[in-house]
CSV table of C-alpha atoms and ligand atoms in Angstrom, one decimal:
chain,number,residue,atom,x,y,z
A,1,UNK,CA,27.6,33.6,-26.2
A,2,UNK,CA,24.1,33.7,-24.9
A,3,UNK,CA,21.8,37.0,-25.8
A,4,UNK,CA,18.4,37.1,-23.6
A,5,UNK,CA,16.6,40.0,-24.3
A,6,UNK,CA,13.8,41.5,-22.6
A,7,UNK,CA,10.7,42.7,-24.8
A,8,UNK,CA,8.2,44.0,-26.4
A,9,UNK,CA,8.4,42.6,-29.1
A,10,UNK,CA,10.4,39.1,-29.6
A,11,UNK,CA,9.5,38.7,-33.1
A,12,UNK,CA,11.6,41.9,-34.2
A,13,UNK,CA,14.8,40.4,-32.3
A,14,UNK,CA,13.6,37.1,-33.9
A,15,UNK,CA,13.7,37.6,-37.3
A,16,UNK,CA,16.8,40.4,-37.9
A,17,UNK,CA,18.6,37.8,-35.3
A,18,UNK,CA,17.9,34.5,-38.2
A,19,UNK,CA,19.4,36.5,-41.1
A,20,UNK,CA,22.4,36.6,-42.7
A,21,UNK,CA,26.4,36.7,-40.5
A,22,UNK,CA,23.7,37.0,-36.5
A,23,UNK,CA,21.6,33.8,-38.2
A,24,UNK,CA,24.7,32.2,-38.9
A,25,UNK,CA,26.7,32.1,-35.7
A,26,UNK,CA,23.2,31.4,-34.0
A,27,UNK,CA,23.5,28.4,-36.6
A,28,UNK,CA,27.1,27.6,-35.2
A,29,UNK,CA,26.3,27.6,-32.1
A,30,UNK,CA,28.3,30.6,-31.6
A,31,UNK,CA,25.2,32.8,-30.2
A,32,UNK,CA,21.9,32.0,-28.4
A,33,UNK,CA,19.2,34.2,-28.3
A,34,UNK,CA,15.9,34.1,-26.8
A,35,UNK,CA,13.4,36.8,-26.9
A,36,UNK,CA,11.4,36.7,-24.0
A,37,UNK,CA,8.2,38.5,-24.0
A,38,UNK,CA,7.3,41.1,-21.1
A,39,UNK,CA,4.0,40.5,-21.5
A,40,UNK,CA,4.0,36.6,-20.7
A,41,UNK,CA,5.0,37.6,-16.9
A,42,UNK,CA,2.7,40.0,-16.5
A,43,UNK,CA,0.0,39.0,-13.4
A,44,UNK,CA,-2.9,41.8,-14.8
A,45,UNK,CA,-5.4,39.5,-16.0
A,46,UNK,CA,-6.1,42.2,-18.9
A,47,UNK,CA,-2.2,41.3,-19.9
A,48,UNK,CA,-1.4,45.0,-20.5
A,49,UNK,CA,2.3,45.7,-19.0
A,50,UNK,CA,1.9,49.5,-18.6
A,51,UNK,CA,0.6,52.4,-17.3
A,52,UNK,CA,-0.2,56.0,-17.1
A,53,UNK,CA,2.5,58.0,-15.2
A,54,UNK,CA,2.3,59.4,-11.5
A,55,UNK,CA,1.6,62.7,-12.3
A,56,UNK,CA,0.4,63.2,-15.1
A,57,UNK,CA,1.3,64.1,-18.8
A,58,UNK,CA,1.3,61.9,-21.9
A,59,UNK,CA,2.3,58.3,-22.5
A,60,UNK,CA,2.8,55.5,-20.4
A,61,UNK,CA,5.5,53.9,-18.8
A,62,UNK,CA,6.3,50.5,-18.1
A,63,UNK,CA,5.5,48.4,-14.8
A,64,UNK,CA,7.5,46.9,-13.4
A,65,UNK,CA,6.2,43.5,-12.0
A,66,UNK,CA,5.9,42.1,-15.1
A,67,UNK,CA,9.5,42.7,-16.2
A,68,UNK,CA,11.0,42.5,-13.2
A,69,UNK,CA,9.1,38.8,-13.3
A,70,UNK,CA,10.7,38.3,-16.9
A,71,UNK,CA,14.2,39.3,-15.5
A,72,UNK,CA,13.5,36.4,-12.6
A,73,UNK,CA,12.6,33.8,-15.0
A,74,UNK,CA,16.3,34.4,-17.0
A,75,UNK,CA,18.3,33.1,-13.9
A,76,UNK,CA,21.1,32.5,-12.1
A,77,UNK,CA,23.2,33.9,-15.0
A,78,UNK,CA,25.2,32.2,-16.6
A,79,UNK,CA,28.7,34.0,-15.2
A,80,UNK,CA,30.5,36.1,-15.7
A,81,UNK,CA,27.2,38.0,-17.4
A,82,UNK,CA,25.4,41.6,-17.4
A,83,UNK,CA,22.3,43.0,-17.3
A,84,UNK,CA,21.9,45.9,-19.8
A,85,UNK,CA,18.3,48.2,-20.3
A,86,UNK,CA,17.8,50.6,-23.3
A,87,UNK,CA,17.7,54.1,-22.6
A,88,UNK,CA,18.5,57.4,-24.7
A,89,UNK,CA,20.0,58.3,-21.0
A,90,UNK,CA,22.2,55.7,-21.1
A,91,UNK,CA,25.9,55.2,-21.8
A,92,UNK,CA,26.7,55.4,-25.0
A,93,UNK,CA,27.8,52.3,-26.7
A,94,UNK,CA,31.1,52.2,-29.5
A,95,UNK,CA,34.2,49.8,-29.9
A,96,UNK,CA,36.0,50.0,-26.3
A,97,UNK,CA,32.4,48.7,-24.7
A,98,UNK,CA,31.4,46.6,-27.8
A,99,UNK,CA,34.4,44.3,-26.9
A,100,UNK,CA,34.6,44.3,-23.0
A,101,UNK,CA,30.7,43.1,-23.5
A,102,UNK,CA,32.0,40.2,-26.0
A,103,UNK,CA,33.8,38.8,-22.8
A,104,UNK,CA,30.5,37.9,-20.8
A,105,UNK,CA,29.4,34.1,-21.4
A,106,UNK,CA,25.6,35.5,-20.9
A,107,UNK,CA,24.0,39.5,-22.5
A,108,UNK,CA,20.5,40.4,-20.8
A,109,UNK,CA,19.3,43.3,-22.4
A,110,UNK,CA,16.1,45.0,-21.2
A,111,UNK,CA,14.2,46.7,-24.6
A,112,UNK,CA,11.8,50.0,-24.1
A,113,UNK,CA,9.2,51.4,-25.6
A,114,UNK,CA,6.7,54.3,-24.8
A,115,UNK,CA,7.8,57.0,-22.5
A,116,UNK,CA,10.3,53.8,-20.5
A,117,UNK,CA,10.7,52.3,-17.8
A,118,UNK,CA,9.1,52.7,-14.0
A,119,UNK,CA,12.7,53.8,-12.4
A,120,UNK,CA,12.7,51.2,-9.5
A,121,UNK,CA,13.5,48.6,-12.1
A,122,UNK,CA,17.1,50.4,-11.1
A,123,UNK,CA,16.7,49.4,-8.2
A,124,UNK,CA,14.9,45.8,-8.2
A,125,UNK,CA,17.8,43.8,-11.0
A,126,UNK,CA,21.1,44.7,-9.0
A,127,UNK,CA,24.4,46.1,-11.3
A,128,UNK,CA,21.6,46.6,-14.3
A,129,UNK,CA,24.0,48.9,-16.4
A,130,UNK,CA,21.8,52.2,-18.7
A,131,UNK,CA,22.9,52.2,-22.9
A,132,UNK,CA,22.0,53.9,-25.7
A,133,UNK,CA,23.2,54.0,-28.6
A,134,UNK,CA,23.4,57.7,-29.5
A,135,UNK,CA,21.8,60.9,-28.5
A,136,UNK,CA,18.3,60.4,-30.2
A,137,UNK,CA,15.1,59.4,-29.9
A,138,UNK,CA,13.5,56.0,-31.4
A,139,UNK,CA,10.5,54.1,-30.1
A,140,UNK,CA,11.7,51.4,-28.5
A,141,UNK,CA,14.4,49.7,-26.6
A,142,UNK,CA,15.0,46.3,-30.2
A,143,UNK,CA,16.9,48.7,-32.4
A,144,UNK,CA,19.9,49.2,-29.6
A,145,UNK,CA,20.0,45.7,-28.5
A,146,UNK,CA,19.8,44.4,-32.1
A,147,UNK,CA,22.7,47.1,-32.8
A,148,UNK,CA,24.8,45.8,-29.4
A,149,UNK,CA,24.5,42.0,-30.5
A,150,UNK,CA,24.9,42.6,-34.1
A,151,UNK,CA,28.1,44.4,-33.2
A,152,UNK,CA,29.1,41.9,-30.5
A,153,UNK,CA,29.3,39.1,-31.9
A,154,UNK,CA,30.9,39.8,-35.0
A,155,UNK,CA,33.5,40.3,-32.3
A,156,UNK,CA,33.5,36.6,-31.9
A,157,UNK,CA,35.2,33.5,-33.1
A,158,UNK,CA,33.9,31.7,-35.1
A,159,UNK,CA,30.8,34.1,-36.6
A,160,UNK,CA,32.3,36.2,-39.2
A,161,UNK,CA,34.6,34.0,-41.6
A,162,UNK,CA,38.1,35.6,-41.5
A,163,UNK,CA,38.4,37.9,-38.1
A,164,UNK,CA,41.1,39.0,-40.0
A,165,UNK,CA,38.7,41.5,-41.7
A,166,UNK,CA,37.7,42.5,-38.1
A,167,UNK,CA,40.8,43.6,-37.3
A,168,UNK,CA,40.7,45.3,-40.6
A,169,UNK,CA,37.1,47.4,-39.3
A,170,UNK,CA,37.1,51.1,-37.8
A,171,UNK,CA,37.4,51.6,-35.2
A,172,UNK,CA,39.6,47.5,-34.1
A,173,UNK,CA,43.3,49.6,-34.4
A,174,UNK,CA,41.5,52.7,-33.9
A,175,UNK,CA,41.3,54.1,-35.9
A,176,UNK,CA,38.1,54.6,-39.8
A,177,UNK,CA,39.0,51.8,-42.5
A,178,UNK,CA,40.9,52.5,-45.6
A,179,UNK,CA,38.8,52.8,-49.0
A,180,UNK,CA,37.4,49.9,-50.4
A,181,UNK,CA,37.4,49.5,-54.0
A,182,UNK,CA,36.6,46.2,-56.4
A,183,UNK,CA,35.8,45.3,-60.2
A,184,UNK,CA,36.0,46.7,-62.9
A,185,UNK,CA,39.1,48.4,-62.3
A,186,UNK,CA,37.7,51.6,-64.3
A,187,UNK,CA,33.7,52.6,-64.4
A,188,UNK,CA,32.8,55.6,-66.1
A,189,UNK,CA,36.4,56.8,-66.3
A,190,UNK,CA,36.6,56.2,-62.9
A,191,UNK,CA,40.4,54.0,-62.4
A,192,UNK,CA,39.9,52.4,-58.8
A,193,UNK,CA,44.6,53.2,-57.5
A,194,UNK,CA,46.7,52.1,-59.6
A,195,UNK,CA,48.7,49.9,-56.0
A,196,UNK,CA,46.1,48.4,-55.3
A,197,UNK,CA,46.2,46.0,-58.8
A,198,UNK,CA,50.2,46.3,-59.1
A,199,UNK,CA,50.3,42.7,-56.8
A,200,UNK,CA,52.9,44.2,-54.3
A,201,UNK,CA,51.4,43.3,-51.2
A,202,UNK,CA,54.0,45.6,-48.9
A,203,UNK,CA,52.9,49.4,-50.7
A,204,UNK,CA,49.4,48.5,-50.7
A,205,UNK,CA,49.3,47.6,-47.2
A,206,UNK,CA,51.3,51.0,-47.1
A,207,UNK,CA,48.7,52.6,-48.9
A,208,UNK,CA,46.2,51.2,-46.9
A,209,UNK,CA,47.7,52.6,-44.1
A,210,UNK,CA,48.3,56.2,-44.9
A,211,UNK,CA,44.7,55.9,-46.6
A,212,UNK,CA,43.2,55.3,-43.1
A,213,UNK,CA,45.2,57.6,-41.4
A,214,UNK,CA,43.9,60.2,-43.8
A,215,UNK,CA,40.5,59.5,-43.3
A,216,UNK,CA,40.6,59.0,-39.8
A,217,UNK,CA,42.4,63.2,-39.4
A,218,UNK,CA,40.0,64.4,-42.1
A,219,UNK,CA,36.9,62.6,-40.8
A,220,UNK,CA,37.4,61.7,-36.8
A,221,UNK,CA,40.3,63.4,-35.6
A,222,UNK,CA,38.5,62.9,-32.0
A,223,UNK,CA,40.5,58.8,-32.7
A,224,UNK,CA,43.7,60.7,-33.6
A,225,UNK,CA,43.7,62.3,-30.0
B,301,LIG,N1,10.9,58.5,-22.6
B,301,LIG,C1,12.4,58.8,-22.4
B,301,LIG,C2,13.9,59.7,-22.9
B,301,LIG,O1,12.6,61.1,-23.6
B,301,LIG,O2,14.5,60.1,-23.0
B,301,LIG,C3,12.4,57.9,-23.9
B,301,LIG,C4,11.2,56.8,-24.3
B,301,LIG,S1,11.7,55.7,-26.0
B,301,LIG,C5,10.1,56.5,-26.9
B,301,LIG,C6,11.4,54.8,-26.1
B,301,LIG,C7,12.7,52.8,-24.9
B,301,LIG,O3,13.2,53.2,-26.7
B,301,LIG,C8,13.3,53.5,-24.2
B,301,LIG,O4,12.4,52.9,-22.8
B,301,LIG,C9,15.1,52.5,-24.2
B,301,LIG,O5,14.4,51.0,-24.8
B,301,LIG,C10,14.7,52.6,-26.2
B,301,LIG,N2,15.5,53.8,-26.8
B,301,LIG,C11,15.2,55.0,-27.3
B,301,LIG,N3,16.6,55.6,-27.4
B,301,LIG,C12,16.9,54.6,-27.5
B,301,LIG,C13,17.8,55.7,-27.5
B,301,LIG,N4,18.9,56.3,-28.1
B,301,LIG,N5,19.5,54.2,-26.6
B,301,LIG,C14,18.7,53.2,-26.3
B,301,LIG,N6,17.6,52.9,-26.2
B,301,LIG,C15,16.9,53.3,-26.4
């Protein structure tokens, strides 16, 4: 999958996307990440990309021209493609949305900063979709873009060594994950559940399913509905 991130801080995207599972997926050709600096596309002689808001008020607004030109530099997109703009006002990103986006060949993500984008961007880029990662406000769209890229990458074949571990994770089957334990079997008087040490795989699977159900019922009853 091709991730194309339009941002004022490409170094943030590059740093995260070069490490750990995303870095490996990049090396193995499962994903490609291009972090494009919106500032490179401004026609302003002083390299300005933003301006003060019409009507007054604090903060700066990302202007249409550099954002539109940066987006146009990507055309034509590799279909099927989706174009997302990060904003607290968007559709909430979650596991079903990540699954949906994992079917794309190219995903373009626009990262805002300051007060956000000039609203006309929504008309200039047809089919653009507003996406939020939660009901809070960050200083920029880079972390939301990285959260989405990371969650989508794990769903792609070849990104995580054992896909069965992705399928066992929270939300994949609609439930939260079951609890995990590792050596030593006892630590400061706290014992790992005996069933996990029994070697009885059928019993272990039964216990894990029951734990996942119980945890979901307690922590996220909405998922069971
Ligand atoms: N004035 C905007 C508002 O109140 O909705 C907030 C702008 S925020 C300081 C700057 C940028 O960070 C946004 O344009 C967006 O790209 C990103 N951002 C902040 N919070 C976000 C969230 N919860 N989900 C997605 N993007 C977010």
